[in-house]
Amino acid sequence: MLELKLGHITPEVQSWIIDHGEDIIKEIAVPALKVPEVSSVFNTTYGTLFHDDCIKVLASMPDESVDMVFADPPFNLNKDYGDSIDDNMTKSKYINWCEAWIKECVRVLKPGGAFYIYNLPYWNTFLSNILNKYMNFRHWIAVSMKGLIPVQGKLQPEHYGLLYYIKGERPKVFHKQRIPLVTCRHCGGEIRDYGGKKSSLNPEGISISDIFMDINPVRHKKYKNRSANELPLRLLHRLISLSTDAGDIVLDPFGGAGTTYVAAEFLERNWIGMEIGDTDIIIERIEKNERDRELLLKIEKESNILFTEEQVRLRQKNNFWTYEKLKD
């Protein structure tokens, strides 16, 4: 053994290694990491839903196995999401918990994949510090959200923060998204004066900026699938269209009302979902998605065009220019 420790591999040492191979392997073997066992509660042609803690499910997934991550975690506002969800953590506990699931999401994300986190601007200042350690910053998107509760001594809050990061130097997929020109809903006239630049406008619409002004909150109970907050379908339709191709895999570790999964199904993207709370709402919504499908068809019809049909009708009625007239 002294010869071996000194790095001298004599014929006698080689013979000893061969004779004691199994014992050596037992001594130096690293215990295998125990992968949590998880099972799905719902499956579709495109997706799989797990009723479990997201960190546990993520730990069971292989490295670099998804193309996009969208996360809308609880905002730690002491809301009641059921006994399984703690929405009243200390600041340090919340940030540490977020780093735990963020690191797992980064691990399972493919190179070039997009990572979006939707949260209050306050929390996103801390989450961006975490993401900066592992990914490359692309945008802080302000999602306009009217009707937020005013805070005494502060400016009126009117947006949620949407962090957009990528794994690696450049995005694997980036499909520019366009929206219609903003016009008066009464007469159809444009709000902004484009002057002599009208002829250079793209017929597919105006490129989206890092301020989303057209995302309306889902507040009326007629359109909500649960009592808690619910994400607008337009937001997820836009992000999935921007950062994935058909057949790619979208991961959302906080299922909520299932908005991400509904949009992914419509866009023919594969999806992996997790929800530690009630999953019956998600399952029922996907199985009975007529209302969502109608809305998504409308959203798609109003995407990547300069004017919607209603805008064209109003503008023609009031003798405003249209793209067809500009071509003539």
mmCIF file of C-alpha atoms in Angstrom:
data_model
loop_
_atom_site.group_PDB
_atom_site.id
_atom_site.type_symbol
_atom_site.label_atom_id
_atom_site.label_comp_id
_atom_site.label_asym_id
_atom_site.label_seq_id
_atom_site.Cartn_x
_atom_site.Cartn_y
_atom_site.Cartn_z
ATOM 1 C CA MET A 1 0.000 0.000 0.000
ATOM 2 C CA LEU A 2 2.974 2.325 0.629
ATOM 3 C CA GLU A 3 3.980 1.965 -3.028
ATOM 4 C CA LEU A 4 0.439 2.966 -4.084
ATOM 5 C CA LYS A 5 0.409 6.009 -1.795
ATOM 6 C CA LEU A 6 3.729 7.118 -3.256
ATOM 7 C CA GLY A 7 2.308 6.827 -6.760
ATOM 8 C CA HIS A 8 4.442 3.829 -7.744
ATOM 9 C CA ILE A 9 2.331 1.313 -9.670
ATOM 10 C CA THR A 10 4.449 -1.841 -9.573
ATOM 11 C CA PRO A 11 3.277 -5.174 -11.029
ATOM 12 C CA GLU A 12 2.517 -6.294 -7.469
ATOM 13 C CA VAL A 13 0.323 -3.218 -6.878
ATOM 14 C CA GLN A 14 -1.499 -3.755 -10.183
ATOM 15 C CA SER A 15 -2.187 -7.344 -9.178
ATOM 16 C CA TRP A 16 -3.473 -6.230 -5.768
ATOM 17 C CA ILE A 17 -5.831 -3.655 -7.384
ATOM 18 C CA ILE A 18 -7.257 -6.320 -9.701
ATOM 19 C CA ASP A 19 -7.822 -8.722 -6.806
ATOM 20 C CA HIS A 20 -9.483 -6.076 -4.603
ATOM 21 C CA GLY A 21 -11.374 -4.092 -7.260
ATOM 22 C CA GLU A 22 -14.830 -4.450 -5.701
ATOM 23 C CA ASP A 23 -13.574 -3.367 -2.271
ATOM 24 C CA ILE A 24 -11.920 -0.290 -3.779
ATOM 25 C CA ILE A 25 -15.115 0.718 -5.605
ATOM 26 C CA LYS A 26 -17.126 0.445 -2.381
ATOM 27 C CA GLU A 27 -14.631 2.682 -0.598
ATOM 28 C CA ILE A 28 -14.478 5.466 -3.178
ATOM 29 C CA ALA A 29 -18.018 5.332 -4.561
ATOM 30 C CA VAL A 30 -20.074 8.513 -4.035
ATOM 31 C CA PRO A 31 -23.586 7.746 -2.782
ATOM 32 C CA ALA A 32 -26.098 8.243 -5.577
ATOM 33 C CA LEU A 33 -28.345 11.282 -5.201
ATOM 34 C CA LYS A 34 -31.789 10.096 -4.291
ATOM 35 C CA VAL A 35 -34.200 11.485 -6.873
ATOM 36 C CA PRO A 36 -37.639 12.217 -5.435
ATOM 37 C CA GLU A 37 -40.407 10.023 -6.761
ATOM 38 C CA VAL A 38 -43.247 12.078 -8.216
ATOM 39 C CA SER A 39 -46.290 11.092 -10.220
ATOM 40 C CA SER A 40 -48.571 13.191 -12.378
ATOM 41 C CA VAL A 41 -52.256 13.799 -11.641
ATOM 42 C CA PHE A 42 -53.270 14.891 -15.137
ATOM 43 C CA ASN A 43 -51.973 14.436 -18.673
ATOM 44 C CA THR A 44 -52.938 15.752 -22.094
ATOM 45 C CA THR A 45 -51.448 15.320 -25.555
ATOM 46 C CA TYR A 46 -49.140 18.243 -24.792
ATOM 47 C CA GLY A 47 -48.778 18.465 -21.042
ATOM 48 C CA THR A 48 -48.227 16.894 -17.656
ATOM 49 C CA LEU A 49 -49.462 18.283 -14.343
ATOM 50 C CA PHE A 50 -48.019 17.394 -10.935
ATOM 51 C CA HIS A 51 -49.835 17.975 -7.645
ATOM 52 C CA ASP A 52 -46.778 18.521 -5.491
ATOM 53 C CA ASP A 53 -44.194 20.982 -4.242
ATOM 54 C CA CYS A 54 -42.353 22.506 -7.204
ATOM 55 C CA ILE A 55 -38.875 22.069 -5.694
ATOM 56 C CA LYS A 56 -39.521 18.356 -5.223
ATOM 57 C CA VAL A 57 -40.800 17.945 -8.800
ATOM 58 C CA LEU A 58 -37.976 20.026 -10.278
ATOM 59 C CA ALA A 59 -35.409 17.888 -8.444
ATOM 60 C CA SER A 60 -36.745 14.841 -10.304
ATOM 61 C CA MET A 61 -36.215 16.439 -13.733
ATOM 62 C CA PRO A 62 -33.098 16.018 -15.898
ATOM 63 C CA ASP A 63 -30.715 18.877 -16.677
ATOM 64 C CA GLU A 64 -31.448 21.112 -19.680
ATOM 65 C CA SER A 65 -34.796 19.512 -20.485
ATOM 66 C CA VAL A 66 -37.147 22.499 -21.029
ATOM 67 C CA ASP A 67 -37.124 25.409 -23.484
ATOM 68 C CA MET A 68 -38.832 28.137 -21.447
ATOM 69 C CA VAL A 69 -39.727 28.825 -17.826
ATOM 70 C CA PHE A 70 -42.480 31.144 -16.653
ATOM 71 C CA ALA A 71 -42.905 31.585 -12.907
ATOM 72 C CA ASP A 72 -45.583 33.533 -11.058
ATOM 73 C CA PRO A 73 -44.838 32.663 -7.424
ATOM 74 C CA PRO A 74 -46.958 33.758 -4.458
ATOM 75 C CA PHE A 75 -46.161 37.417 -3.705
ATOM 76 C CA ASN A 76 -45.789 36.839 0.065
ATOM 77 C CA LEU A 77 -48.722 39.142 0.852
ATOM 78 C CA ASN A 78 -50.288 36.897 3.496
ATOM 79 C CA LYS A 79 -53.064 35.747 1.184
ATOM 80 C CA ASP A 80 -54.948 32.529 1.822
ATOM 81 C CA TYR A 81 -53.993 29.954 -0.811
ATOM 82 C CA GLY A 82 -54.810 26.973 1.389
ATOM 83 C CA ASP A 83 -52.961 25.158 4.152
ATOM 84 C CA SER A 84 -50.186 23.897 1.866
ATOM 85 C CA ILE A 85 -48.947 27.379 0.894
ATOM 86 C CA ASP A 86 -47.165 29.798 3.246
ATOM 87 C CA ASP A 87 -47.695 33.316 1.908
ATOM 88 C CA ASN A 88 -46.434 35.075 5.014
ATOM 89 C CA MET A 89 -42.718 34.270 5.215
ATOM 90 C CA THR A 90 -40.045 36.510 6.645
ATOM 91 C CA LYS A 91 -38.150 38.491 4.022
ATOM 92 C CA SER A 92 -35.032 36.324 4.252
ATOM 93 C CA LYS A 93 -37.003 33.074 4.198
ATOM 94 C CA TYR A 94 -38.947 34.165 1.107
ATOM 95 C CA ILE A 95 -35.791 35.173 -0.763
ATOM 96 C CA ASN A 96 -34.002 31.938 0.177
ATOM 97 C CA TRP A 97 -37.029 29.893 -0.897
ATOM 98 C CA CYS A 98 -37.117 31.744 -4.225
ATOM 99 C CA GLU A 99 -33.424 31.075 -4.804
ATOM 100 C CA ALA A 100 -34.006 27.360 -4.216
ATOM 101 C CA TRP A 101 -36.622 27.001 -6.955
ATOM 102 C CA ILE A 102 -34.895 29.501 -9.257
ATOM 103 C CA LYS A 103 -31.668 27.443 -9.180
ATOM 104 C CA GLU A 104 -33.617 24.316 -10.073
ATOM 105 C CA CYS A 105 -35.381 26.102 -12.940
ATOM 106 C CA VAL A 106 -32.044 27.324 -14.292
ATOM 107 C CA ARG A 107 -30.676 23.780 -14.103
ATOM 108 C CA VAL A 108 -33.515 22.240 -16.132
ATOM 109 C CA LEU A 109 -33.577 25.080 -18.686
ATOM 110 C CA LYS A 110 -31.802 24.463 -21.991
ATOM 111 C CA PRO A 111 -29.039 26.816 -23.199
ATOM 112 C CA GLY A 112 -30.643 29.809 -24.886
ATOM 113 C CA GLY A 113 -33.916 29.232 -23.066
ATOM 114 C CA ALA A 114 -35.979 32.110 -21.688
ATOM 115 C CA PHE A 115 -36.805 32.533 -17.999
ATOM 116 C CA TYR A 116 -39.637 34.892 -16.996
ATOM 117 C CA ILE A 117 -40.550 35.781 -13.412
ATOM 118 C CA TYR A 118 -43.720 37.760 -12.696
ATOM 119 C CA ASN A 119 -43.838 39.471 -9.314
ATOM 120 C CA LEU A 120 -44.174 42.752 -7.464
ATOM 121 C CA PRO A 121 -41.397 45.213 -8.381
ATOM 122 C CA TYR A 122 -40.183 45.148 -4.758
ATOM 123 C CA TRP A 123 -39.563 41.405 -4.768
ATOM 124 C CA ASN A 124 -38.163 41.436 -8.291
ATOM 125 C CA THR A 125 -35.309 43.689 -7.147
ATOM 126 C CA PHE A 126 -34.150 40.789 -4.959
ATOM 127 C CA LEU A 127 -34.958 38.067 -7.490
ATOM 128 C CA SER A 128 -32.960 39.855 -10.193
ATOM 129 C CA ASN A 129 -29.915 39.715 -7.898
ATOM 130 C CA ILE A 130 -30.364 35.948 -7.744
ATOM 131 C CA LEU A 131 -30.860 35.573 -11.490
ATOM 132 C CA ASN A 132 -27.817 37.729 -12.244
ATOM 133 C CA LYS A 133 -25.653 34.996 -10.712
ATOM 134 C CA TYR A 134 -26.819 32.332 -13.137
ATOM 135 C CA MET A 135 -28.260 33.966 -16.259
ATOM 136 C CA ASN A 136 -28.099 36.947 -18.598
ATOM 137 C CA PHE A 137 -30.485 39.858 -18.181
ATOM 138 C CA ARG A 138 -32.630 40.833 -21.181
ATOM 139 C CA HIS A 139 -35.442 43.075 -19.942
ATOM 140 C CA TRP A 140 -37.416 44.335 -16.998
ATOM 141 C CA ILE A 141 -40.879 44.471 -18.541
ATOM 142 C CA ALA A 142 -43.472 46.698 -16.894
ATOM 143 C CA VAL A 143 -46.888 45.073 -17.202
ATOM 144 C CA SER A 144 -49.393 47.899 -16.774
ATOM 145 C CA MET A 145 -51.968 46.975 -14.149
ATOM 146 C CA LYS A 146 -54.529 49.666 -13.358
ATOM 147 C CA GLY A 147 -56.479 49.642 -10.125
ATOM 148 C CA LEU A 148 -53.720 48.550 -7.752
ATOM 149 C CA ILE A 149 -54.154 49.573 -4.122
ATOM 150 C CA PRO A 150 -52.486 52.944 -3.358
ATOM 151 C CA VAL A 151 -49.774 53.048 -0.688
ATOM 152 C CA GLN A 152 -49.595 56.090 1.573
ATOM 153 C CA GLY A 153 -46.436 58.114 1.085
ATOM 154 C CA LYS A 154 -45.524 56.397 -2.186
ATOM 155 C CA LEU A 155 -46.245 56.825 -5.883
ATOM 156 C CA GLN A 156 -49.382 55.154 -7.191
ATOM 157 C CA PRO A 157 -48.382 51.604 -8.250
ATOM 158 C CA GLU A 158 -49.556 50.791 -11.766
ATOM 159 C CA HIS A 159 -47.430 47.891 -12.936
ATOM 160 C CA TYR A 160 -46.161 44.436 -12.055
ATOM 161 C CA GLY A 161 -42.580 43.532 -12.857
ATOM 162 C CA LEU A 162 -41.795 40.841 -15.420
ATOM 163 C CA LEU A 163 -38.140 39.788 -15.409
ATOM 164 C CA TYR A 164 -36.848 38.331 -18.673
ATOM 165 C CA TYR A 165 -33.529 36.442 -18.571
ATOM 166 C CA ILE A 166 -31.871 33.903 -20.849
ATOM 167 C CA LYS A 167 -29.508 31.028 -20.174
ATOM 168 C CA GLY A 168 -26.381 31.825 -22.148
ATOM 169 C CA GLU A 169 -25.330 34.703 -24.351
ATOM 170 C CA ARG A 170 -28.268 34.848 -26.751
ATOM 171 C CA PRO A 171 -31.824 33.497 -26.956
ATOM 172 C CA LYS A 172 -32.406 30.263 -28.818
ATOM 173 C CA VAL A 173 -35.776 31.590 -29.997
ATOM 174 C CA PHE A 174 -36.921 35.196 -30.339
ATOM 175 C CA HIS A 175 -40.010 35.806 -32.457
ATOM 176 C CA LYS A 176 -40.710 39.532 -32.517
ATOM 177 C CA GLN A 177 -44.277 40.236 -31.422
ATOM 178 C CA ARG A 178 -46.351 43.081 -32.813
ATOM 179 C CA ILE A 179 -49.565 44.758 -31.717
ATOM 180 C CA PRO A 180 -52.097 47.022 -33.446
ATOM 181 C CA LEU A 181 -51.646 50.784 -33.567
ATOM 182 C CA VAL A 182 -53.288 52.448 -30.570
ATOM 183 C CA THR A 183 -56.405 54.312 -31.693
ATOM 184 C CA CYS A 184 -59.392 56.050 -30.137
ATOM 185 C CA ARG A 185 -62.050 53.462 -29.310
ATOM 186 C CA HIS A 186 -64.788 55.923 -30.274
ATOM 187 C CA CYS A 187 -63.630 57.313 -33.627
ATOM 188 C CA GLY A 188 -60.704 55.078 -34.620
ATOM 189 C CA GLY A 189 -58.227 57.944 -34.936
ATOM 190 C CA GLU A 190 -54.637 57.298 -33.891
ATOM 191 C CA ILE A 191 -53.613 58.609 -30.480
ATOM 192 C CA ARG A 192 -50.068 59.430 -31.581
ATOM 193 C CA ASP A 193 -49.268 61.566 -34.614
ATOM 194 C CA TYR A 194 -47.092 59.529 -36.987
ATOM 195 C CA GLY A 195 -46.923 62.344 -39.534
ATOM 196 C CA GLY A 196 -44.840 61.508 -42.603
ATOM 197 C CA LYS A 197 -43.764 58.182 -41.123
ATOM 198 C CA LYS A 198 -47.102 56.510 -41.774
ATOM 199 C CA SER A 199 -45.925 54.908 -44.993
ATOM 200 C CA SER A 200 -43.034 53.206 -43.202
ATOM 201 C CA LEU A 201 -45.259 51.491 -40.634
ATOM 202 C CA ASN A 202 -45.110 47.707 -40.728
ATOM 203 C CA PRO A 203 -48.395 46.129 -41.901
ATOM 204 C CA GLU A 204 -47.924 43.508 -39.185
ATOM 205 C CA GLY A 205 -48.205 46.131 -36.451
ATOM 206 C CA ILE A 206 -46.093 47.977 -33.913
ATOM 207 C CA SER A 207 -43.235 46.100 -32.226
ATOM 208 C CA ILE A 208 -43.917 45.506 -28.558
ATOM 209 C CA SER A 209 -41.772 47.458 -26.118
ATOM 210 C CA ASP A 210 -40.730 46.677 -22.565
ATOM 211 C CA ILE A 211 -43.945 48.299 -21.339
ATOM 212 C CA PHE A 212 -47.054 46.176 -21.877
ATOM 213 C CA MET A 213 -50.007 48.579 -21.864
ATOM 214 C CA ASP A 214 -52.562 46.172 -23.333
ATOM 215 C CA ILE A 215 -52.652 43.496 -20.613
ATOM 216 C CA ASN A 216 -55.903 43.780 -18.676
ATOM 217 C CA PRO A 217 -56.207 42.170 -15.228
ATOM 218 C CA VAL A 218 -58.667 39.300 -14.777
ATOM 219 C CA ARG A 219 -60.868 40.706 -12.025
ATOM 220 C CA HIS A 220 -64.524 40.105 -12.899
ATOM 221 C CA LYS A 221 -65.789 36.841 -11.425
ATOM 222 C CA LYS A 222 -67.476 36.080 -14.755
ATOM 223 C CA TYR A 223 -64.050 35.545 -16.328
ATOM 224 C CA LYS A 224 -62.149 34.101 -13.360
ATOM 225 C CA ASN A 225 -61.577 30.421 -12.731
ATOM 226 C CA ARG A 226 -60.806 30.854 -9.024
ATOM 227 C CA SER A 227 -61.201 33.436 -6.256
ATOM 228 C CA ALA A 228 -57.453 34.201 -6.073
ATOM 229 C CA ASN A 229 -55.568 36.282 -8.636
ATOM 230 C CA GLU A 230 -55.389 34.921 -12.160
ATOM 231 C CA LEU A 231 -52.997 35.693 -15.002
ATOM 232 C CA PRO A 232 -54.303 37.240 -18.248
ATOM 233 C CA LEU A 233 -54.216 34.840 -21.198
ATOM 234 C CA ARG A 234 -52.890 37.587 -23.470
ATOM 235 C CA LEU A 235 -49.706 37.803 -21.401
ATOM 236 C CA LEU A 236 -48.894 34.092 -21.624
ATOM 237 C CA HIS A 237 -49.888 33.878 -25.293
ATOM 238 C CA ARG A 238 -47.398 36.669 -26.020
ATOM 239 C CA LEU A 239 -44.491 35.287 -23.997
ATOM 240 C CA ILE A 240 -44.835 31.713 -25.238
ATOM 241 C CA SER A 241 -45.136 32.958 -28.842
ATOM 242 C CA LEU A 242 -42.063 35.154 -28.366
ATOM 243 C CA SER A 243 -39.714 32.605 -26.804
ATOM 244 C CA THR A 244 -40.677 29.156 -28.137
ATOM 245 C CA ASP A 245 -41.418 27.189 -31.283
ATOM 246 C CA ALA A 246 -44.206 24.664 -31.728
ATOM 247 C CA GLY A 247 -43.254 21.449 -29.961
ATOM 248 C CA ASP A 248 -40.985 23.148 -27.410
ATOM 249 C CA ILE A 249 -41.458 22.503 -23.688
ATOM 250 C CA VAL A 250 -42.779 25.251 -21.398
ATOM 251 C CA LEU A 251 -42.370 24.882 -17.629
ATOM 252 C CA ASP A 252 -44.489 26.719 -15.052
ATOM 253 C CA PRO A 253 -43.743 25.677 -11.451
ATOM 254 C CA PHE A 254 -46.689 27.599 -9.955
ATOM 255 C CA GLY A 255 -49.808 26.434 -11.765
ATOM 256 C CA GLY A 256 -52.360 28.697 -10.089
ATOM 257 C CA ALA A 257 -55.393 28.756 -12.352
ATOM 258 C CA GLY A 258 -53.532 27.010 -15.202
ATOM 259 C CA THR A 259 -53.303 29.994 -17.559
ATOM 260 C CA THR A 260 -49.821 29.042 -18.804
ATOM 261 C CA TYR A 261 -50.937 25.515 -19.604
ATOM 262 C CA VAL A 262 -54.074 26.681 -21.441
ATOM 263 C CA ALA A 263 -52.018 29.045 -23.615
ATOM 264 C CA ALA A 264 -49.394 26.345 -24.264
ATOM 265 C CA GLU A 265 -52.073 23.859 -25.335
ATOM 266 C CA PHE A 266 -53.552 26.390 -27.758
ATOM 267 C CA LEU A 267 -50.121 27.191 -29.249
ATOM 268 C CA GLU A 268 -49.213 23.479 -29.518
ATOM 269 C CA ARG A 269 -46.353 23.684 -27.042
ATOM 270 C CA ASN A 270 -45.591 20.888 -24.643
ATOM 271 C CA TRP A 271 -45.831 21.881 -21.003
ATOM 272 C CA ILE A 272 -44.887 20.717 -17.521
ATOM 273 C CA GLY A 273 -46.927 22.085 -14.644
ATOM 274 C CA MET A 274 -46.847 21.942 -10.870
ATOM 275 C CA GLU A 275 -49.289 23.104 -8.225
ATOM 276 C CA ILE A 276 -49.092 22.391 -4.512
ATOM 277 C CA GLY A 277 -52.621 23.694 -3.954
ATOM 278 C CA ASP A 278 -55.890 22.770 -5.653
ATOM 279 C CA THR A 279 -55.322 21.207 -9.083
ATOM 280 C CA ASP A 280 -58.989 20.449 -9.797
ATOM 281 C CA ILE A 281 -59.452 24.028 -11.050
ATOM 282 C CA ILE A 282 -56.645 23.571 -13.577
ATOM 283 C CA ILE A 283 -57.866 20.189 -14.773
ATOM 284 C CA GLU A 284 -61.452 21.359 -15.219
ATOM 285 C CA ARG A 285 -60.319 24.480 -17.047
ATOM 286 C CA ILE A 286 -58.232 22.535 -19.561
ATOM 287 C CA GLU A 287 -60.940 19.924 -20.101
ATOM 288 C CA LYS A 288 -63.649 22.572 -20.627
ATOM 289 C CA ASN A 289 -61.742 25.269 -22.438
ATOM 290 C CA GLU A 290 -64.348 26.641 -24.868
ATOM 291 C CA ARG A 291 -64.321 30.133 -23.316
ATOM 292 C CA ASP A 292 -60.517 30.245 -23.187
ATOM 293 C CA ARG A 293 -60.245 29.030 -26.766
ATOM 294 C CA GLU A 294 -62.599 31.758 -27.994
ATOM 295 C CA LEU A 295 -60.532 34.394 -26.200
ATOM 296 C CA LEU A 296 -57.255 32.989 -27.520
ATOM 297 C CA LEU A 297 -58.589 32.971 -31.072
ATOM 298 C CA LYS A 298 -59.487 36.650 -30.624
ATOM 299 C CA ILE A 299 -56.048 37.397 -29.159
ATOM 300 C CA GLU A 300 -54.330 35.656 -32.068
ATOM 301 C CA LYS A 301 -56.514 37.481 -34.575
ATOM 302 C CA GLU A 302 -55.509 40.800 -33.009
ATOM 303 C CA SER A 303 -51.785 40.026 -32.891
ATOM 304 C CA ASN A 304 -49.208 40.981 -35.534
ATOM 305 C CA ILE A 305 -51.540 43.288 -37.462
ATOM 306 C CA LEU A 306 -51.579 47.080 -37.836
ATOM 307 C CA PHE A 307 -55.336 47.479 -37.306
ATOM 308 C CA THR A 308 -58.003 45.142 -35.991
ATOM 309 C CA GLU A 309 -61.208 44.671 -37.986
ATOM 310 C CA GLU A 310 -63.049 47.002 -35.608
ATOM 311 C CA GLN A 311 -60.346 49.656 -35.992
ATOM 312 C CA VAL A 312 -60.547 49.420 -39.781
ATOM 313 C CA ARG A 313 -64.326 49.770 -39.647
ATOM 314 C CA LEU A 314 -64.160 52.894 -37.476
ATOM 315 C CA ARG A 315 -61.338 54.464 -39.472
ATOM 316 C CA GLN A 316 -63.094 53.933 -42.787
ATOM 317 C CA LYS A 317 -66.309 55.326 -41.342
ATOM 318 C CA ASN A 318 -64.515 58.498 -40.204
ATOM 319 C CA ASN A 319 -62.231 58.839 -43.253
ATOM 320 C CA PHE A 320 -58.947 58.027 -41.517
ATOM 321 C CA TRP A 321 -56.134 56.400 -43.457
ATOM 322 C CA THR A 322 -55.727 52.633 -43.467
ATOM 323 C CA TYR A 323 -52.776 50.569 -44.615
ATOM 324 C CA GLU A 324 -54.638 49.586 -47.783
ATOM 325 C CA LYS A 325 -55.131 53.253 -48.657
ATOM 326 C CA LEU A 326 -51.443 53.976 -48.070
ATOM 327 C CA LYS A 327 -50.509 51.251 -50.558
ATOM 328 C CA ASP A 328 -52.803 52.784 -53.156
#
